[in-house]
CSV table of C-alpha atoms (C1' of nucleotides) and ligand atoms in Angstrom, one decimal:
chain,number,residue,atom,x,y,z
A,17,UNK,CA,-27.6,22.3,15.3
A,18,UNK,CA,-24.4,20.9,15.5
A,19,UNK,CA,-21.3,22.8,14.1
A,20,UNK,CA,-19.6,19.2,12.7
A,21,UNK,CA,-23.4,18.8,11.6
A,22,UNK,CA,-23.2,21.5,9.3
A,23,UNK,CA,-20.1,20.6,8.0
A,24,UNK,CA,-20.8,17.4,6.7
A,25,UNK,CA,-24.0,18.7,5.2
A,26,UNK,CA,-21.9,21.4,3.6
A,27,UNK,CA,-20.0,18.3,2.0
A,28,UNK,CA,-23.7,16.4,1.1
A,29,UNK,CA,-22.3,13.9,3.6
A,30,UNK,CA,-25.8,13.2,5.7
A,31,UNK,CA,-24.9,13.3,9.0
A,32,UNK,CA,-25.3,10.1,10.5
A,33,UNK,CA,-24.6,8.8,14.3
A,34,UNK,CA,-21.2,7.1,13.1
A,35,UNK,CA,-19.9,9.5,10.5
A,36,UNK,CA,-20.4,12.8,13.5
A,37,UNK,CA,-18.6,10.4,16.0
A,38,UNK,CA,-15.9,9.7,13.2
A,39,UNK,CA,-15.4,13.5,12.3
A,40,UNK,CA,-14.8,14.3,15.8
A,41,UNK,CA,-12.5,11.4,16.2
A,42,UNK,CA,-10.4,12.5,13.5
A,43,UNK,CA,-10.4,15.7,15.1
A,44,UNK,CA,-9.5,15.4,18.5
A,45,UNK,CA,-6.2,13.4,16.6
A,46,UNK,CA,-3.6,15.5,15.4
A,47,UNK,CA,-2.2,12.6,13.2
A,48,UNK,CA,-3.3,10.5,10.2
A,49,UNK,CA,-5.5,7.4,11.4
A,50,UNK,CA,-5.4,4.4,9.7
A,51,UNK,CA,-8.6,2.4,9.6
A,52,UNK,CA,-7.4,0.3,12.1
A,53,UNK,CA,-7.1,3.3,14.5
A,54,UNK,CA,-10.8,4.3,14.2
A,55,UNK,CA,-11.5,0.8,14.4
A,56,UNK,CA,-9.8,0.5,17.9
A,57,UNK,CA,-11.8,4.3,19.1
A,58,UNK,CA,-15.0,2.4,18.1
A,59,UNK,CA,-16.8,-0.6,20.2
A,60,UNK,CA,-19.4,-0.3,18.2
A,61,UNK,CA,-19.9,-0.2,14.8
A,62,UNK,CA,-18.6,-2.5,12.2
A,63,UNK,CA,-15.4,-2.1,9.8
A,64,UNK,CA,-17.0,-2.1,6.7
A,65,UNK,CA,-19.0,1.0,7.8
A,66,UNK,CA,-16.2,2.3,9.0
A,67,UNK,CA,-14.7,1.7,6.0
A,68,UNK,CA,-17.1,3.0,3.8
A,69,UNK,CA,-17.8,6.4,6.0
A,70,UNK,CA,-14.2,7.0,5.9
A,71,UNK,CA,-14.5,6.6,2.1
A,72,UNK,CA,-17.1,9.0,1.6
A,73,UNK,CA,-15.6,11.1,3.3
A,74,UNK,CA,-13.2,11.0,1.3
A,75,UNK,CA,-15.2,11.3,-1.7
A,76,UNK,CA,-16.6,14.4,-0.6
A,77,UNK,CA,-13.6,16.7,0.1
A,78,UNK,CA,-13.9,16.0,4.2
A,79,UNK,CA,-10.7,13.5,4.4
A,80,UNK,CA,-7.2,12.7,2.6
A,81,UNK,CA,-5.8,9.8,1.9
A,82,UNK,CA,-2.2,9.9,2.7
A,83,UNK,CA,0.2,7.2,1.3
A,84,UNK,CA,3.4,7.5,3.5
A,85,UNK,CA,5.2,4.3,2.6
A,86,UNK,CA,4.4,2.4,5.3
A,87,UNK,CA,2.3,0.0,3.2
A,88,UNK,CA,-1.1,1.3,5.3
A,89,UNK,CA,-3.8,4.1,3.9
A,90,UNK,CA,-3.8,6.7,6.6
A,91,UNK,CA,-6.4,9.9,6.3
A,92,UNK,CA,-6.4,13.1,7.9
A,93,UNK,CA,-9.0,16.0,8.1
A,94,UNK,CA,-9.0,18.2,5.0
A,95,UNK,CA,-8.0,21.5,6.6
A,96,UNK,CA,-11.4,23.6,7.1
A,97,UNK,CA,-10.6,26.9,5.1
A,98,UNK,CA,-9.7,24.7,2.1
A,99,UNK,CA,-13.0,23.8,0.4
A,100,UNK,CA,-13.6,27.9,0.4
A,101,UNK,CA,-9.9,29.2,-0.8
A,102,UNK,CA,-8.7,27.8,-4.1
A,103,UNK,CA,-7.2,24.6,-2.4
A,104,UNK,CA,-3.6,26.1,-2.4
A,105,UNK,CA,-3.3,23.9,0.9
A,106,UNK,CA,-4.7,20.9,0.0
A,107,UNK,CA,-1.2,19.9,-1.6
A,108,UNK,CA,1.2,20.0,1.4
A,109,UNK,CA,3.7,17.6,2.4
A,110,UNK,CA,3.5,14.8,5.0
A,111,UNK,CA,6.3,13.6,7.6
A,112,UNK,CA,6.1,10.2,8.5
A,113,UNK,CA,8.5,9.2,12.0
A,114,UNK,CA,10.2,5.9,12.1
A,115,UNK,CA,10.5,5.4,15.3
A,116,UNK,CA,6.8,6.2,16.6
A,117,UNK,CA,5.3,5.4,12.9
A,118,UNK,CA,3.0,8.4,13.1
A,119,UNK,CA,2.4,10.6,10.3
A,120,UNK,CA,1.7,14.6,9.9
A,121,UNK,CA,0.3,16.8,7.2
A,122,UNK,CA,2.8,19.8,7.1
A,123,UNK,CA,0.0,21.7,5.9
A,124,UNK,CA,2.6,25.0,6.0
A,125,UNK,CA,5.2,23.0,3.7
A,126,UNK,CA,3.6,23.4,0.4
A,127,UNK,CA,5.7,21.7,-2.1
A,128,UNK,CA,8.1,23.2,-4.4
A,129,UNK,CA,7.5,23.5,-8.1
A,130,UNK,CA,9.3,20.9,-10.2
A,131,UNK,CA,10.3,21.3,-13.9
A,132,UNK,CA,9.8,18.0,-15.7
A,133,UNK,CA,11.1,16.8,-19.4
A,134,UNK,CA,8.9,17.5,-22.4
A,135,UNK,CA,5.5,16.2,-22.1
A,136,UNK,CA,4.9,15.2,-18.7
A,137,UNK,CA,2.1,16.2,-17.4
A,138,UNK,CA,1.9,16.8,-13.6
A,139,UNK,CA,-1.3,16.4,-12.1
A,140,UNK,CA,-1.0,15.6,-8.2
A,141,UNK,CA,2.2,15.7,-6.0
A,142,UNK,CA,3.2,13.1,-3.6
A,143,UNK,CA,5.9,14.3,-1.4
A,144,UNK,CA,7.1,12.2,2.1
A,145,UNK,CA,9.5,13.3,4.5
A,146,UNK,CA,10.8,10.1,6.3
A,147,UNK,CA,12.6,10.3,9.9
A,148,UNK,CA,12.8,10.9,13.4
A,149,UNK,CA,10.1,13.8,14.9
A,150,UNK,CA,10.5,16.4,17.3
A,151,UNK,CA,8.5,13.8,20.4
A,152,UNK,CA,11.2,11.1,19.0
A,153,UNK,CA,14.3,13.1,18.7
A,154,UNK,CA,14.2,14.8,21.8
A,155,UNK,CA,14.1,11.6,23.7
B,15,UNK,CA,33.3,-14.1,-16.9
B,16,UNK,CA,29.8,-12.2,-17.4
B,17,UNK,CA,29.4,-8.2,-16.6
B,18,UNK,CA,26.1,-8.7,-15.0
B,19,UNK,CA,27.9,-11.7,-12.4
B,20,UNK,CA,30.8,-9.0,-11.7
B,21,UNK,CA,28.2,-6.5,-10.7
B,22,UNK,CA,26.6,-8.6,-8.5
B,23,UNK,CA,29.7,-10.1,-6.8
B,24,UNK,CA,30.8,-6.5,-6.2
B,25,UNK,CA,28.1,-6.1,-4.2
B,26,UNK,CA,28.2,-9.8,-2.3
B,27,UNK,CA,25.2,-11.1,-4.0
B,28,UNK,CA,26.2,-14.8,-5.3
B,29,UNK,CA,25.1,-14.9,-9.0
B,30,UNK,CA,22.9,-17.8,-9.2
B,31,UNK,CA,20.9,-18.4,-12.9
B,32,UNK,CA,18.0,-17.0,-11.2
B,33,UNK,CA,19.6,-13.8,-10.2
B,34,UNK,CA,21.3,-13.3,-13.1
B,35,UNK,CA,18.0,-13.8,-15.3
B,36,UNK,CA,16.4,-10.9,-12.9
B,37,UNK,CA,19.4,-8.5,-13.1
B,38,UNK,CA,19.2,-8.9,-16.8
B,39,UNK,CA,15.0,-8.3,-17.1
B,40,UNK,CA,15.6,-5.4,-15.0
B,41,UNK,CA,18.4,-3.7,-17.4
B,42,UNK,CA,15.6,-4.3,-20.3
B,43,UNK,CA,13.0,-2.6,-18.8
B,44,UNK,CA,13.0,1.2,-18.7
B,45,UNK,CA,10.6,1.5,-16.1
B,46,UNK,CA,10.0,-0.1,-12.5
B,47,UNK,CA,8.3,-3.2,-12.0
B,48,UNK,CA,6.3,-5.1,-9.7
B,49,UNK,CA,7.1,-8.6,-8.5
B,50,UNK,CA,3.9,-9.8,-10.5
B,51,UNK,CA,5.7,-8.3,-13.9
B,52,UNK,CA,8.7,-10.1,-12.6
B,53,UNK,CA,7.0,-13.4,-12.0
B,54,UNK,CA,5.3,-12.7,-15.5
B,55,UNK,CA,8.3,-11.9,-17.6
B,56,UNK,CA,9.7,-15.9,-16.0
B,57,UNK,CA,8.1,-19.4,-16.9
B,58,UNK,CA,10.8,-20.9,-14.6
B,59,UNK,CA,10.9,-20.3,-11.3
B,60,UNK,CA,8.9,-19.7,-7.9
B,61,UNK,CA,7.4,-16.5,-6.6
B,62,UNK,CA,8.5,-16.8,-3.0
B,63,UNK,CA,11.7,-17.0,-4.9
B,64,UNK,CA,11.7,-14.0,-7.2
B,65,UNK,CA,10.3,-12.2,-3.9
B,66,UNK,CA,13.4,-13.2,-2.1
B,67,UNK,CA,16.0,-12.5,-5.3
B,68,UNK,CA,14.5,-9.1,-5.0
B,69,UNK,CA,14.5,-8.7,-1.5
B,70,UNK,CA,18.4,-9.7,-1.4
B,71,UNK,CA,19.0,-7.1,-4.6
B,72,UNK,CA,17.4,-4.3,-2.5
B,73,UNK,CA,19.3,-5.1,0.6
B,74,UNK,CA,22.9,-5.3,-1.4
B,75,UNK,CA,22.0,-1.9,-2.8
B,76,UNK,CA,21.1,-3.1,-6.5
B,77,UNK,CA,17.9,-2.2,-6.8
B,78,UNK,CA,15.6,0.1,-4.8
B,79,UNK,CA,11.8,-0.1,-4.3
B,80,UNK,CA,9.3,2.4,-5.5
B,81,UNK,CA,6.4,3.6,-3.8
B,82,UNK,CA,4.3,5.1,-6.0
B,83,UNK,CA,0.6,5.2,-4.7
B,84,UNK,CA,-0.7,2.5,-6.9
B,85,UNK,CA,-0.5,0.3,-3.3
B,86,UNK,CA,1.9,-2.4,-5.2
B,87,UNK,CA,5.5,-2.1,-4.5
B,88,UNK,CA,7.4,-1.4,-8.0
B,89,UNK,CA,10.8,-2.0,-8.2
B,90,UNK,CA,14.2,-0.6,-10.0
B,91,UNK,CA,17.4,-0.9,-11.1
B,92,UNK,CA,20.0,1.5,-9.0
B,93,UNK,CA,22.0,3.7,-11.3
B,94,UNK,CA,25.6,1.9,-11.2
B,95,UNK,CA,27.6,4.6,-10.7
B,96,UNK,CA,25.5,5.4,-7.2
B,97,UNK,CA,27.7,2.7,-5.3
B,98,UNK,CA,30.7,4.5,-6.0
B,99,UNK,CA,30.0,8.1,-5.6
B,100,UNK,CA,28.2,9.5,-2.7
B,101,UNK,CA,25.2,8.3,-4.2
B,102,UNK,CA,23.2,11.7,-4.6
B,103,UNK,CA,21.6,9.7,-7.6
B,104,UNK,CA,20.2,7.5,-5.2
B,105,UNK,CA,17.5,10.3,-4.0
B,106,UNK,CA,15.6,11.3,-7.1
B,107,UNK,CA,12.2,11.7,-7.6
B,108,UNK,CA,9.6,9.4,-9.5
B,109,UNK,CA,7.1,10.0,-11.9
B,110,UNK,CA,3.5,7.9,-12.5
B,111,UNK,CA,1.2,7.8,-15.0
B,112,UNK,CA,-2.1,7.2,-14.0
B,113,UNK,CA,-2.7,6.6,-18.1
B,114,UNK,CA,-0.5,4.0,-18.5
B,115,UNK,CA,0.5,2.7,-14.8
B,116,UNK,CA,4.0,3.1,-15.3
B,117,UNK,CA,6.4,4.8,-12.9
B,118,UNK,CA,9.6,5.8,-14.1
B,119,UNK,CA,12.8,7.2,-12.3
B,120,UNK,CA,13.7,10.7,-12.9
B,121,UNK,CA,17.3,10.5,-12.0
B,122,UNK,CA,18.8,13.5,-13.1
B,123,UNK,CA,16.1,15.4,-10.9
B,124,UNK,CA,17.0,15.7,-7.7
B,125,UNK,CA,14.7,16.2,-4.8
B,126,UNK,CA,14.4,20.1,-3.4
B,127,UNK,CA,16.0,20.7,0.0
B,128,UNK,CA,13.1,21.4,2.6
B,129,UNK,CA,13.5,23.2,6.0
B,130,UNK,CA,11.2,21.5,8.8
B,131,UNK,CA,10.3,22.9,12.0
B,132,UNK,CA,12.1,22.5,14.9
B,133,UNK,CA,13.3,19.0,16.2
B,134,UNK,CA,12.2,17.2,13.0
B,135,UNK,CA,15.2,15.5,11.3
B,136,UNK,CA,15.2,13.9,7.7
B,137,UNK,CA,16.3,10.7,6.7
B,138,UNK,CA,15.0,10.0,3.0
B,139,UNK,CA,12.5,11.4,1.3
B,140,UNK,CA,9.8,10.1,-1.5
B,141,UNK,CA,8.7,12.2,-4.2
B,142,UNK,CA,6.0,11.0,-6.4
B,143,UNK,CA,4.7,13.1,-9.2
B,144,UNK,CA,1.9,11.9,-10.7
B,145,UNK,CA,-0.1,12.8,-14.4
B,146,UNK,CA,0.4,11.7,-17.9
B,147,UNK,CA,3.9,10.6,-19.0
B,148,UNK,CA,5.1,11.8,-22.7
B,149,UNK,CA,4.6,8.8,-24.3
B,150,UNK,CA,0.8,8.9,-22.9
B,151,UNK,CA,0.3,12.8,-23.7
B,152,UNK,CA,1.1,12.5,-27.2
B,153,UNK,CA,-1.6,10.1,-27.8
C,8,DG,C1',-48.6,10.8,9.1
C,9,DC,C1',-47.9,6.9,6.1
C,10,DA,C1',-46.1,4.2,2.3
C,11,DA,C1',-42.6,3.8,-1.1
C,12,DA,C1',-38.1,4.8,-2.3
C,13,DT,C1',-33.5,5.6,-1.2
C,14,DA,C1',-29.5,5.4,1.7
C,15,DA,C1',-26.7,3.5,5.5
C,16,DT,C1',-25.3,-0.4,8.2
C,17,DG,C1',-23.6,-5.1,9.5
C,18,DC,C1',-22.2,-9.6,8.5
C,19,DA,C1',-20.0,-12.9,5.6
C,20,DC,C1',-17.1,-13.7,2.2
C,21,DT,C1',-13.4,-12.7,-1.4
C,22,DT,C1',-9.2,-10.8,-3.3
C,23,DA,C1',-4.4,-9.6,-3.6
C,24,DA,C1',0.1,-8.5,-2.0
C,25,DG,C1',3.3,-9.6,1.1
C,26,DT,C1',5.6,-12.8,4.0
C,27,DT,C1',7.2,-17.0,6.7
C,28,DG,C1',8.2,-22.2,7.8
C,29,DC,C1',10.3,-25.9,6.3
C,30,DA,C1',11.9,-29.7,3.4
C,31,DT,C1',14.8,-30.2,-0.7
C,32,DT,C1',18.3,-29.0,-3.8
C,33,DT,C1',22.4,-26.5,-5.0
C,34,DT,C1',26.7,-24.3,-4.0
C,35,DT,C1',30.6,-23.4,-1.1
C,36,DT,C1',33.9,-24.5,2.2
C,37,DT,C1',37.0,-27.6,4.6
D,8,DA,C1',34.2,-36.3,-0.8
D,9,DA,C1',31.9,-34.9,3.4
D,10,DA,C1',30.1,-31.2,6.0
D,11,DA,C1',28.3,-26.6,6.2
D,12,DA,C1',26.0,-22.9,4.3
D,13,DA,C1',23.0,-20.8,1.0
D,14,DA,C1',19.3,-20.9,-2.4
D,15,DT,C1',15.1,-22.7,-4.0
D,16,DG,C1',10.2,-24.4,-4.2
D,17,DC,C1',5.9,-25.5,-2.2
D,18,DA,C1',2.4,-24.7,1.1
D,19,DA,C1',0.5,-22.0,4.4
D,20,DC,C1',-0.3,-17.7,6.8
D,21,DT,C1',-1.2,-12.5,7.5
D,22,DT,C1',-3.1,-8.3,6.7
D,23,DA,C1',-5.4,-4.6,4.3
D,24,DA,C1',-8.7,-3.8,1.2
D,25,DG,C1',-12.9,-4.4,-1.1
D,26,DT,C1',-17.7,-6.6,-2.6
D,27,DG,C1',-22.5,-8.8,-2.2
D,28,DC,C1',-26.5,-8.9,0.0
D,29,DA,C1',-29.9,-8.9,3.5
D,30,DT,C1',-31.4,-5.8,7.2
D,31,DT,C1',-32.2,-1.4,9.3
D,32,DA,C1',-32.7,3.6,9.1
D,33,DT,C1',-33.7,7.8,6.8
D,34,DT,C1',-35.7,10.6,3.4
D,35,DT,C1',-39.2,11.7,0.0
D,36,DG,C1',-43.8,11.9,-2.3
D,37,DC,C1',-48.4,11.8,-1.3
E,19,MN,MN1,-2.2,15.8,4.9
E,20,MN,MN1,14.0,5.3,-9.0
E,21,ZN,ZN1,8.0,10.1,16.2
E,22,ZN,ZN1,1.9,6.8,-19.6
DNA sequence: GCAAATAATGCACTTAAGTTGCATTTTTTT
DNA sequence: AAAAAAATGCAACTTAAGTGCATTATTTGC
């Protein structure tokens, strides 16, 4: 059996045609896709499905959602070890480059406690680094 | 002459009735805004134009747009002393309450320096903290 | 293995925020 | 006061996101 196979079983995702070619398209990327991207890797298939795969994935612990500013949903793999360890990477930090508008987790940047004013309640972290990456600034 | 028209002129925005009306709903509210709670808060006038009114505040440095997660682009009020000093009140972090949808600006915290790898260089930064706000907690 | 139940897919359509073009009105400049 | 520049209002467009529903594929109970 397939290794990505297991993995979305190990999620209850039911491995279907699309959602295996999805997972290894989000693999062999390095950066957040929006839907459009796996839209333009796919002759086939149609967007809602698309849409909805990537959504379940989501759902299911295999994706994130990552809101950078640029207006767009991007989503990148869920780092592998996560679901097992107590999710200490799950909350990392993203850099998002203005010149080639691509976005990174920074899954070794875990963000730094903040102290807030009586009763706030934190309950998720959303932390973007805007600017110029290392491709982009070496040019 | 009004303080809100002297504000403005400092910072080359003309003070039409319109723009004054806007400045003045923003100093009311607390929290940022979206253009819909703009467009609410005004009988009068036309959206494209309230877009536009906020569109010029932003660029002349009067307001500055929130991104909060919520997808809708919330707007506020820029602490007045910012223009003068260096503006290090300009980068604070923001807080949302997924309880009552507001997001509010946490001036006096600022953001954490954080060290990137090599070759990536920061320009701004958005923080986002989201939970229950104090108001909501207390309930 | 087969029928019924359940889930996934594809197409059409809708929604909502943001944005632009252009004619009209208002304000500023000369 | 006339000319120029800026602001406003209306209509239309763009794009991403999301829903309804019929069709197809997969799973489950027998
Ligand atoms: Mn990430
Ligand atoms: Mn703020
Ligand atoms: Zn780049
Ligand atoms: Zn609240």
């Amino acid at each position: 059996m397939d290794e990505i196979e297991k993995v979305l079983r190990q999620h209850r995702v039911r491995p279907t045609a699309i959602r295996l070619l999805m997972y290894k398209f989000l693999q062999e990327r390095k950066v957040a896709v929006t839907l459009n991207d796996i839209e333009s890797g796919f002759d086939k298939s149609d967007r809602t499905t698309l849409y909805r795969t990537i959504k379940t994935f989501e759902k299911n612990g295999l994706v994130h959602q990552i809101d950078d500013g640029t207006g767009v949903a991007k989503y990148a793999l869920d780092e592998p070890q996560t679901a097992r360890a107590g999710n200490t990477q799950n909350l990392h930090l993203h850099f998002h480059c203005t010149s080639c508008n691509e976005t990174v987790c920074l899954t070794d940047h875990t963000i730094p406690h903040i102290s807030l004013p009586e009763g706030f309640v934190t309950q998720d972290v959303n932390l973007v680094l805007k600017g110029t990456c290392d491709k982009c600034s070496r040019k």
